[in-house]
Amino acid sequence: SQTIHQWPATLVQPVGSPLSLECTVEGTSNPNLYWYRQAAGRGLQLLFYSVGIGQISSEVPQNLSASRPQDRQFILSSKKLLLSDSGFYLCAWSGGGEVGGYTFGSGTRLTVV
Amino acid sequence: KQEVTQIPAALSVPEGENLVLNCSFTDSAIYNLQWFRQDPGKGLTSLLLIQSSQREQTSGRLNASLDKSSGRSTLYIAASQPGDSATYLCAPGDYGGATNKLIFGTGTLLAVQP
């Protein structure tokens, strides 16, 4: 069966520090991968998605970037964190097409101090 | 741009009640629609996925309907239990040409009182 792993679960980082969040999927090949952010009191916002290795689409301009170095690995990064980057970050995958329901990871709570 | 509204924003009911959560979306050209629940501080758990060609899906005490032309979906929960307490999120899927992108509403916070 397919599983999605996301780590770390919690992270506290100072302003200006770098960020790297990792997400991996098991039990499937060529998944569509997504990064969402949920800010306090707000809905989930799609940040990036990827349909293949090295293919990244950005949905909103921001301080973050994403990379997909391997088929089932999706990384969210920042060179210098801002206070406004605080939030709950969720990775998800889908198989695409008519069976393209999303499965989410357990999330990373990022607090920038 | 797809916009999703969920009504009510919060709901408190006694255990055993049947209830309906509403979701409306502005762009009816969707690929599918998915309902999730989110427990505090946790990720999202998928409840039901309705393809654009379907009218409803059922899983246990849950039933979701989709009226794509009017931009509406409802989630019906039968015989509610305290364990159903969570935030419920509706997400229509916009087909952006390369992949199915889910657009989320802000959710309905449900509290089921024992």
Coordinates of N, CA and C in Angstrom, one line a residue:
Chain A
S1 N 0.8 -1.2 0.0 CA 0.0 0.0 0.0 C 0.9 1.3 0.0
Q2 N 0.3 2.4 -0.4 CA 1.0 3.6 -0.5 C 1.1 4.3 0.8
T3 N 2.2 4.9 1.2 CA 2.4 5.7 2.4 C 3.2 6.9 2.1
I4 N 2.9 7.9 2.8 CA 3.6 9.2 2.7 C 4.2 9.6 4.0
H5 N 5.5 10.0 3.9 CA 6.2 10.3 5.1 C 6.7 11.8 5.0
Q6 N 6.5 12.5 6.1 CA 6.9 13.9 6.2 C 7.6 14.2 7.5
W7 N 8.7 14.9 7.4 CA 9.4 15.2 8.6 C 10.2 16.5 8.4
P8 N 10.5 17.2 9.6 CA 10.2 16.8 10.9 C 8.7 17.2 11.3
A9 N 8.2 16.7 12.4 CA 6.8 17.0 12.8 C 6.7 18.5 13.3
T10 N 7.8 18.9 14.0 CA 7.8 20.2 14.6 C 9.1 20.9 14.4
L11 N 9.1 22.2 14.1 CA 10.4 22.9 13.9 C 10.3 24.3 14.3
V12 N 11.3 24.7 15.1 CA 11.3 26.1 15.5 C 12.6 26.7 15.0
Q13 N 12.5 27.7 14.1 CA 13.7 28.3 13.5 C 13.8 29.8 13.7
P14 N 15.0 30.3 13.8 CA 15.1 31.8 13.9 C 14.9 32.5 12.5
V15 N 14.5 33.7 12.5 CA 14.4 34.5 11.3 C 15.7 34.5 10.6
G16 N 15.7 34.4 9.3 CA 17.0 34.4 8.6 C 17.7 33.1 8.4
S17 N 17.2 32.1 9.1 CA 17.9 30.7 9.0 C 17.3 30.0 7.7
P18 N 18.0 29.0 7.3 CA 17.5 28.2 6.1 C 16.5 27.2 6.6
L19 N 15.8 26.6 5.6 CA 14.8 25.6 5.9 C 14.9 24.5 4.9
S20 N 14.6 23.3 5.3 CA 14.5 22.1 4.4 C 13.5 21.2 5.0
L21 N 12.4 21.0 4.4 CA 11.4 20.0 4.8 C 11.3 18.9 3.7
E22 N 11.2 17.7 4.2 CA 11.3 16.6 3.2 C 10.0 15.7 3.3
C23 N 9.6 15.2 2.1 CA 8.5 14.4 2.0 C 8.8 13.3 1.0
T24 N 8.5 12.0 1.4 CA 8.7 10.9 0.5 C 7.5 10.0 0.5
V25 N 7.3 9.4 -0.7 CA 6.1 8.6 -0.9 C 6.6 7.1 -1.2
E26 N 5.9 6.1 -0.6 CA 6.3 4.8 -0.9 C 5.1 4.0 -1.5
G27 N 5.4 3.0 -2.3 CA 4.4 2.1 -2.8 C 3.7 2.6 -4.1
T28 N 4.3 3.6 -4.7 CA 3.7 4.1 -6.0 C 4.9 4.7 -6.8
S29 N 4.6 4.8 -8.1 CA 5.6 5.4 -9.0 C 5.0 6.6 -9.7
N30 N 5.9 7.6 -10.0 CA 5.5 8.8 -10.8 C 4.2 9.5 -10.2
P31 N 4.2 9.7 -8.9 CA 3.1 10.4 -8.3 C 3.1 11.9 -8.6
N32 N 2.0 12.5 -8.5 CA 1.9 14.0 -8.5 C 2.2 14.4 -7.0
L33 N 3.0 15.4 -6.8 CA 3.3 15.8 -5.4 C 3.0 17.2 -5.2
Y34 N 2.6 17.5 -4.0 CA 2.1 18.9 -3.7 C 2.6 19.3 -2.3
W35 N 2.9 20.6 -2.2 CA 3.1 21.3 -0.9 C 2.0 22.3 -0.6
Y36 N 1.4 22.2 0.5 CA 0.4 23.1 1.0 C 0.8 23.8 2.3
R37 N 0.3 25.0 2.5 CA 0.6 25.6 3.8 C -0.8 26.1 4.4
Q38 N -0.9 25.9 5.7 CA -2.0 26.3 6.5 C -1.6 27.3 7.5
A39 N -1.9 28.6 7.3 CA -1.5 29.6 8.3 C -2.6 29.6 9.3
A40 N -2.3 30.1 10.5 CA -3.2 30.1 11.6 C -4.5 30.8 11.2
G41 N -5.6 30.1 11.4 CA -6.9 30.7 11.1 C -7.3 30.9 9.7
R42 N -6.5 30.2 8.8 CA -6.7 30.4 7.4 C -6.8 29.0 6.7
G43 N -7.3 29.0 5.5 CA -7.4 27.7 4.8 C -6.1 27.2 4.2
L44 N -6.1 26.1 3.6 CA -4.9 25.5 3.0 C -4.6 26.2 1.7
Q45 N -3.4 26.6 1.5 CA -3.0 27.2 0.3 C -2.0 26.4 -0.4
L46 N -2.2 26.1 -1.7 CA -1.3 25.3 -2.5 C -0.1 26.2 -2.8
L47 N 1.1 25.7 -2.5 CA 2.4 26.4 -2.7 C 3.1 25.9 -4.0
F48 N 3.3 24.6 -4.1 CA 4.0 24.0 -5.2 C 3.4 22.7 -5.6
Y49 N 3.5 22.3 -6.9 CA 3.2 21.0 -7.3 C 4.2 20.5 -8.3
S50 N 4.3 19.2 -8.4 CA 5.2 18.6 -9.3 C 4.6 17.3 -10.0
V51 N 4.8 17.2 -11.3 CA 4.2 16.1 -12.0 C 5.4 15.1 -12.4
G52 N 6.6 15.5 -12.1 CA 7.7 14.6 -12.5 C 9.0 15.1 -11.9
I53 N 10.1 14.3 -12.0 CA 11.4 14.7 -11.5 C 11.8 16.0 -12.1
G54 N 12.2 17.0 -11.3 CA 12.7 18.2 -11.8 C 11.7 19.2 -12.3
Q55 N 10.4 18.8 -12.3 CA 9.3 19.6 -12.8 C 8.6 20.2 -11.6
I56 N 8.7 21.5 -11.4 CA 8.1 22.2 -10.3 C 7.3 23.4 -10.8
S57 N 6.1 23.5 -10.3 CA 5.2 24.6 -10.6 C 4.9 25.4 -9.3
S58 N 5.0 26.7 -9.4 CA 4.8 27.5 -8.2 C 3.4 28.2 -8.3
E59 N 2.6 28.1 -7.3 CA 1.3 28.7 -7.3 C 1.3 30.2 -6.8
V60 N 2.2 30.5 -5.9 CA 2.1 31.8 -5.3 C 3.6 32.3 -5.1
P61 N 3.8 33.6 -5.4 CA 5.2 34.2 -5.2 C 5.5 34.2 -3.7
Q62 N 6.7 33.8 -3.3 CA 7.0 33.7 -1.9 C 8.4 33.5 -1.7
N63 N 8.8 33.3 -0.5 CA 10.1 33.2 0.0 C 10.6 31.7 -0.1
L64 N 9.8 30.8 -0.6 CA 10.1 29.4 -0.5 C 10.4 28.9 -1.9
S65 N 11.0 27.7 -2.0 CA 11.2 27.0 -3.2 C 11.0 25.5 -3.0
A66 N 10.8 24.8 -4.1 CA 10.6 23.3 -4.0 C 11.5 22.6 -5.0
S67 N 11.9 21.4 -4.7 CA 12.7 20.6 -5.6 C 12.2 19.1 -5.5
R68 N 12.4 18.4 -6.6 CA 12.0 17.0 -6.7 C 13.2 16.3 -7.3
P69 N 14.2 15.9 -6.5 CA 15.4 15.3 -7.0 C 15.2 13.8 -7.4
Q70 N 14.2 13.2 -6.8 CA 13.9 11.8 -7.1 C 12.4 11.6 -7.3
D71 N 12.0 10.5 -7.9 CA 10.6 10.3 -8.3 C 9.6 10.5 -7.1
R72 N 10.1 10.0 -6.0 CA 9.1 10.0 -4.8 C 9.6 10.8 -3.7
Q73 N 10.4 11.9 -4.0 CA 10.9 12.8 -3.0 C 10.6 14.2 -3.3
F74 N 10.1 14.9 -2.4 CA 9.7 16.3 -2.6 C 10.2 17.2 -1.5
I75 N 11.0 18.2 -1.8 CA 11.6 19.0 -0.7 C 11.2 20.5 -0.8
L76 N 10.9 21.0 0.3 CA 10.5 22.4 0.4 C 11.6 23.2 1.1
S77 N 12.1 24.3 0.6 CA 13.3 24.9 1.1 C 13.1 26.4 1.1
S78 N 13.9 27.0 2.0 CA 14.1 28.5 2.0 C 15.5 28.8 2.3
K79 N 16.1 29.9 1.8 CA 17.4 30.3 2.1 C 17.4 31.1 3.4
K80 N 16.4 31.9 3.5 CA 16.3 32.8 4.7 C 14.8 32.9 5.1
L81 N 14.5 32.4 6.3 CA 13.1 32.4 6.7 C 12.6 33.7 7.2
L82 N 11.3 34.0 7.0 CA 10.7 35.2 7.5 C 9.7 34.8 8.5
L83 N 9.3 35.7 9.4 CA 8.3 35.4 10.4 C 7.0 34.9 9.7
S84 N 6.7 35.5 8.6 CA 5.4 35.1 7.8 C 5.5 33.7 7.3
D85 N 6.6 33.1 7.3 CA 6.7 31.7 6.8 C 6.2 30.7 7.9
S86 N 5.9 31.1 9.1 CA 5.3 30.3 10.1 C 4.0 29.7 9.6
G87 N 3.8 28.4 10.0 CA 2.5 27.8 9.6 C 2.7 26.3 9.6
F88 N 1.6 25.6 9.2 CA 1.6 24.1 9.1 C 1.7 23.7 7.7
Y89 N 2.8 23.0 7.4 CA 3.1 22.6 6.0 C 2.7 21.2 5.8
L90 N 2.0 20.9 4.7 CA 1.5 19.6 4.4 C 1.9 19.2 3.0
C91 N 2.4 18.0 2.9 CA 2.8 17.4 1.7 C 1.7 16.4 1.3
A92 N 1.4 16.3 0.0 CA 0.4 15.3 -0.5 C 0.8 14.7 -1.8
W93 N 0.2 13.6 -2.1 CA 0.4 13.0 -3.4 C -0.9 12.5 -4.0
S94 N -0.9 12.5 -5.3 CA -2.1 11.9 -6.0 C -1.6 11.1 -7.2
G95 N -2.4 10.2 -7.6 CA -2.1 9.4 -8.8 C -2.4 10.0 -10.1
G96 N -3.2 11.1 -10.0 CA -3.5 11.8 -11.3 C -4.7 11.1 -11.9
G97 N -5.3 11.8 -12.9 CA -6.4 11.3 -13.7 C -7.7 11.1 -12.9
E98 N -8.5 10.2 -13.3 CA -9.8 9.9 -12.7 C -9.7 9.3 -11.3
V99 N -8.6 8.7 -10.9 CA -8.4 8.2 -9.6 C -7.5 9.1 -8.8
G100 N -7.5 10.4 -9.1 CA -6.5 11.3 -8.5 C -7.0 11.9 -7.2
G101 N -7.4 11.1 -6.3 CA -7.6 11.6 -4.9 C -6.3 11.9 -4.2
Y102 N -6.3 12.8 -3.3 CA -5.1 13.2 -2.6 C -5.0 12.4 -1.3
T103 N -3.7 12.1 -1.0 CA -3.4 11.6 0.3 C -2.3 12.5 0.9
F104 N -2.6 12.9 2.2 CA -1.8 13.9 2.8 C -0.8 13.2 3.8
G105 N 0.3 13.9 4.0 CA 1.2 13.5 5.1 C 0.7 14.1 6.4
S106 N 1.4 13.8 7.5 CA 1.0 14.3 8.8 C 1.4 15.7 9.2
G107 N 2.2 16.4 8.3 CA 2.4 17.8 8.4 C 3.6 18.1 9.3
T108 N 4.1 19.4 9.1 CA 5.2 19.9 9.8 C 4.8 21.3 10.4
R109 N 4.8 21.4 11.7 CA 4.5 22.7 12.3 C 5.7 23.5 12.4
L110 N 5.8 24.6 11.6 CA 7.0 25.5 11.6 C 6.7 26.8 12.3
T111 N 7.5 27.1 13.3 CA 7.4 28.4 13.9 C 8.7 29.1 13.7
V112 N 8.6 30.3 13.1 CA 9.8 31.2 12.9 C 9.8 32.2 14.0
V113 N 10.9 32.3 14.7 CA 11.0 33.2 15.9 C 12.1 34.3 15.7
Chain B
K1 N -10.8 32.3 -11.0 CA -10.1 31.6 -9.9 C -11.2 31.0 -9.0
Q2 N -10.9 29.7 -8.7 CA -11.9 28.9 -7.9 C -11.9 29.5 -6.5
E3 N -13.1 29.7 -6.0 CA -13.3 30.1 -4.5 C -14.3 29.1 -3.9
V4 N -14.0 28.7 -2.7 CA -14.8 27.6 -2.0 C -15.3 28.2 -0.7
T5 N -16.6 28.0 -0.5 CA -17.2 28.5 0.8 C -17.8 27.3 1.5
Q6 N -17.6 27.3 2.8 CA -18.2 26.2 3.6 C -19.1 26.8 4.7
I7 N -20.3 26.3 4.7 CA -21.3 26.8 5.7 C -21.9 25.6 6.4
P8 N -22.1 25.7 7.8 CA -21.6 26.8 8.6 C -20.1 26.7 8.9
A9 N -19.6 27.8 9.5 CA -18.2 27.8 9.8 C -17.9 26.9 11.1
A10 N -18.9 26.9 11.9 CA -18.8 26.0 13.1 C -20.2 25.5 13.5
L11 N -20.2 24.3 14.1 CA -21.5 23.6 14.4 C -21.3 22.8 15.6
S12 N -22.3 22.9 16.5 CA -22.2 22.1 17.7 C -23.6 21.3 17.8
V13 N -23.5 20.0 18.0 CA -24.7 19.2 18.0 C -24.6 18.2 19.1
P14 N -25.7 17.7 19.6 CA -25.7 16.6 20.6 C -25.5 15.3 19.8
E15 N -24.9 14.3 20.5 CA -24.6 13.0 20.0 C -25.9 12.4 19.4
G16 N -25.8 11.7 18.3 CA -26.9 11.0 17.7 C -27.6 11.8 16.6
E17 N -27.4 13.1 16.5 CA -28.1 13.9 15.5 C -27.5 13.6 14.1
N18 N -28.4 13.7 13.1 CA -27.9 13.7 11.7 C -27.6 15.1 11.3
L19 N -26.6 15.3 10.5 CA -26.2 16.7 10.2 C -25.7 16.8 8.7
V20 N -25.8 18.0 8.2 CA -25.4 18.3 6.9 C -24.4 19.5 6.8
L21 N -23.3 19.2 6.2 CA -22.3 20.3 6.0 C -22.4 20.7 4.5
N22 N -22.3 22.0 4.3 CA -22.5 22.5 2.9 C -21.2 23.1 2.4
C23 N -21.0 22.9 1.1 CA -19.8 23.5 0.4 C -20.3 24.0 -1.0
S24 N -19.9 25.2 -1.3 CA -20.2 25.8 -2.6 C -18.9 26.3 -3.2
F25 N -18.8 26.2 -4.6 CA -17.6 26.6 -5.3 C -18.1 27.4 -6.5
T26 N -17.2 28.3 -7.0 CA -17.6 29.2 -8.0 C -17.4 28.7 -9.4
D27 N -16.4 27.8 -9.6 CA -16.1 27.3 -11.0 C -16.6 25.9 -11.1
S28 N -17.6 25.6 -11.9 CA -18.2 24.3 -12.0 C -17.3 23.3 -12.8
A29 N -16.3 23.8 -13.5 CA -15.5 23.0 -14.4 C -14.4 22.2 -13.5
I30 N -14.9 21.4 -12.7 CA -14.0 20.7 -11.8 C -13.8 19.2 -12.2
Y31 N -12.7 18.7 -11.8 CA -12.3 17.3 -12.1 C -12.9 16.3 -11.2
N32 N -12.9 16.7 -9.9 CA -13.5 15.8 -8.9 C -13.6 16.7 -7.6
L33 N -14.1 16.2 -6.5 CA -14.3 16.9 -5.3 C -14.0 15.9 -4.2
Q34 N -13.2 16.3 -3.2 CA -12.8 15.5 -2.1 C -13.2 16.1 -0.8
W35 N -13.7 15.3 0.1 CA -14.0 15.7 1.5 C -12.9 15.1 2.4
F36 N -12.5 16.0 3.4 CA -11.5 15.6 4.3 C -11.9 15.9 5.7
R37 N -11.3 15.3 6.7 CA -11.4 15.7 8.1 C -10.0 16.0 8.6
Q38 N -10.0 17.0 9.5 CA -8.7 17.4 10.1 C -8.9 17.5 11.6
D39 N -8.2 16.7 12.3 CA -8.1 16.8 13.8 C -7.1 17.8 14.2
P40 N -7.3 18.5 15.4 CA -6.4 19.6 15.7 C -4.9 19.2 15.7
G41 N -4.2 20.0 15.0 CA -2.7 19.8 14.9 C -2.3 18.6 14.0
K42 N -3.2 18.0 13.3 CA -2.9 16.8 12.5 C -3.1 17.1 11.0
G43 N -2.7 16.1 10.2 CA -2.8 16.2 8.8 C -4.3 15.9 8.4
L44 N -4.5 15.8 7.1 CA -5.9 15.6 6.6 C -6.1 14.1 6.3
T45 N -7.3 13.7 6.7 CA -7.7 12.3 6.4 C -8.8 12.4 5.3
S46 N -8.6 11.7 4.2 CA -9.6 11.7 3.2 C -10.8 10.9 3.6
L47 N -12.0 11.5 3.4 CA -13.3 10.8 3.7 C -13.9 10.2 2.5
L48 N -14.1 11.1 1.5 CA -14.8 10.7 0.3 C -14.3 11.4 -0.9
L49 N -14.2 10.8 -2.0 CA -13.8 11.4 -3.3 C -15.0 11.1 -4.3
I50 N -15.4 12.2 -4.9 CA -16.5 12.1 -5.9 C -15.9 12.6 -7.2
Q51 N -16.0 11.8 -8.2 CA -15.6 12.2 -9.6 C -16.6 13.1 -10.2
S52 N -16.2 13.9 -11.2 CA -17.2 14.9 -11.7 C -18.4 14.2 -12.4
S53 N -18.2 13.0 -12.8 CA -19.3 12.3 -13.5 C -20.3 11.6 -12.5
Q54 N -19.9 11.6 -11.2 CA -20.7 11.0 -10.2 C -21.6 12.0 -9.5
R55 N -22.7 11.5 -8.8 CA -23.6 12.4 -8.1 C -23.4 12.2 -6.6
E56 N -23.0 11.1 -6.1 CA -22.7 10.9 -4.7 C -21.8 9.7 -4.4
Q57 N -21.3 9.7 -3.2 CA -20.5 8.6 -2.7 C -20.8 8.4 -1.2
T58 N -20.8 7.1 -0.8 CA -21.1 6.8 0.5 C -20.0 5.9 1.2
S59 N -19.8 6.2 2.4 CA -18.8 5.4 3.2 C -19.3 5.3 4.6
G60 N -19.9 4.2 5.0 CA -20.4 4.1 6.4 C -21.5 5.1 6.7
R61 N -21.3 5.9 7.7 CA -22.3 6.9 8.1 C -22.2 8.2 7.3
L62 N -21.3 8.2 6.4 CA -21.1 9.4 5.6 C -21.6 9.3 4.2
N63 N -22.2 10.4 3.7 CA -22.7 10.4 2.3 C -22.4 11.8 1.8
A64 N -21.7 11.9 0.6 CA -21.4 13.1 0.0 C -22.1 13.2 -1.3
S65 N -22.7 14.3 -1.6 CA -23.4 14.5 -2.9 C -22.7 15.7 -3.7
L66 N -22.8 15.6 -5.0 CA -22.2 16.6 -5.8 C -23.2 17.1 -6.9
D67 N -23.4 18.4 -6.9 CA -24.2 19.0 -8.0 C -23.2 20.0 -8.7
K68 N -22.5 19.5 -9.7 CA -21.5 20.2 -10.3 C -22.0 21.5 -11.0
S69 N -23.1 21.4 -11.7 CA -23.7 22.5 -12.4 C -24.0 23.7 -11.6
S70 N -24.5 23.4 -10.3 CA -24.8 24.5 -9.4 C -23.7 24.9 -8.5
G71 N -22.6 24.1 -8.6 CA -21.4 24.4 -7.7 C -21.6 24.1 -6.3
R72 N -22.3 23.0 -6.0 CA -22.6 22.6 -4.6 C -22.2 21.2 -4.3
S73 N -21.8 21.0 -3.0 CA -21.6 19.6 -2.5 C -22.1 19.6 -1.1
T74 N -22.6 18.5 -0.6 CA -23.0 18.4 0.8 C -22.4 17.1 1.4
L75 N -22.1 17.2 2.6 CA -21.6 16.0 3.4 C -22.6 15.7 4.5
Y76 N -23.2 14.6 4.4 CA -24.2 14.2 5.4 C -23.6 13.2 6.3
I77 N -23.7 13.5 7.6 CA -23.2 12.6 8.6 C -24.4 12.0 9.4
A78 N -24.6 10.7 9.4 CA -25.7 10.1 10.2 C -25.3 9.7 11.6
A79 N -26.2 9.9 12.5 CA -26.0 9.4 13.9 C -24.7 9.8 14.4
S80 N -24.5 11.1 14.5 CA -23.2 11.7 14.9 C -22.7 11.2 16.2
Q81 N -21.3 11.1 16.3 CA -20.7 10.6 17.6 C -19.6 11.6 18.0
P82 N -19.3 11.6 19.3 CA -18.2 12.5 19.7 C -16.9 12.4 18.9
G83 N -16.6 11.2 18.5 CA -15.4 11.0 17.7 C -15.4 11.6 16.3
D84 N -16.6 12.1 15.9 CA -16.7 12.8 14.6 C -16.3 14.3 14.8
S85 N -16.0 14.7 16.0 CA -15.6 16.1 16.2 C -14.3 16.4 15.5
A86 N -14.3 17.4 14.6 CA -13.1 17.7 13.8 C -13.5 18.8 12.9
T87 N -12.5 19.3 12.1 CA -12.8 20.3 11.1 C -12.9 19.5 9.8
Y88 N -14.0 19.8 9.1 CA -14.3 19.1 7.8 C -14.0 20.1 6.6
L89 N -13.3 19.6 5.7 CA -12.8 20.4 4.6 C -13.3 19.9 3.3
C90 N -13.8 20.8 2.4 CA -14.3 20.4 1.1 C -13.2 21.0 0.1
A91 N -12.9 20.2 -0.9 CA -11.9 20.6 -1.9 C -12.2 20.1 -3.3
P92 N -12.8 21.0 -4.1 CA -12.9 20.7 -5.5 C -11.6 20.7 -6.2
G93 N -11.5 19.8 -7.2 CA -10.2 19.7 -7.9 C -10.3 20.4 -9.3
D94 N -9.4 21.4 -9.4 CA -9.3 22.1 -10.7 C -8.3 21.4 -11.6
Y95 N -8.6 21.0 -12.8 CA -7.7 20.4 -13.7 C -6.9 21.5 -14.4
G96 N -5.7 21.7 -14.0 CA -4.9 22.7 -14.5 C -4.1 22.3 -15.8
G97 N -4.4 21.2 -16.4 CA -3.8 20.8 -17.6 C -2.7 19.8 -17.3
A98 N -2.0 19.9 -16.2 CA -1.0 18.9 -15.9 C -1.3 18.0 -14.7
T99 N -2.1 18.6 -13.8 CA -2.5 17.8 -12.7 C -3.8 18.3 -12.1
N100 N -4.3 17.5 -11.2 CA -5.5 17.9 -10.5 C -5.1 18.7 -9.2
K101 N -5.5 20.0 -9.2 CA -5.2 20.8 -8.0 C -6.4 21.0 -7.1
L102 N -6.3 20.6 -5.9 CA -7.3 20.8 -5.0 C -7.3 22.2 -4.4
I103 N -8.5 22.9 -4.4 CA -8.6 24.2 -3.8 C -9.5 24.0 -2.6
F104 N -9.1 24.5 -1.4 CA -9.8 24.3 -0.2 C -10.6 25.4 0.3
G105 N -11.7 25.1 1.0 CA -12.4 26.1 1.7 C -11.8 26.2 3.1
T106 N -12.4 27.0 4.0 CA -11.8 27.2 5.3 C -12.4 26.2 6.3
G107 N -13.4 25.4 5.9 CA -13.8 24.3 6.7 C -15.0 24.6 7.6
T108 N -15.5 23.5 8.1 CA -16.6 23.6 9.1 C -16.1 22.9 10.4
L109 N -16.0 23.6 11.5 CA -15.6 23.0 12.8 C -16.8 22.4 13.4
L110 N -16.7 21.1 13.6 CA -17.8 20.3 14.2 C -17.5 19.8 15.6
A111 N -18.4 20.1 16.5 CA -18.3 19.6 17.8 C -19.5 18.7 18.1
V112 N -19.3 17.5 18.5 CA -20.5 16.6 18.8 C -20.4 16.4 20.3
Q113 N -21.4 16.8 21.0 CA -21.5 16.7 22.5 C -22.0 15.4 23.0
P114 N -21.3 14.8 23.9 CA -21.8 13.5 24.4 C -23.0 13.6 25.3

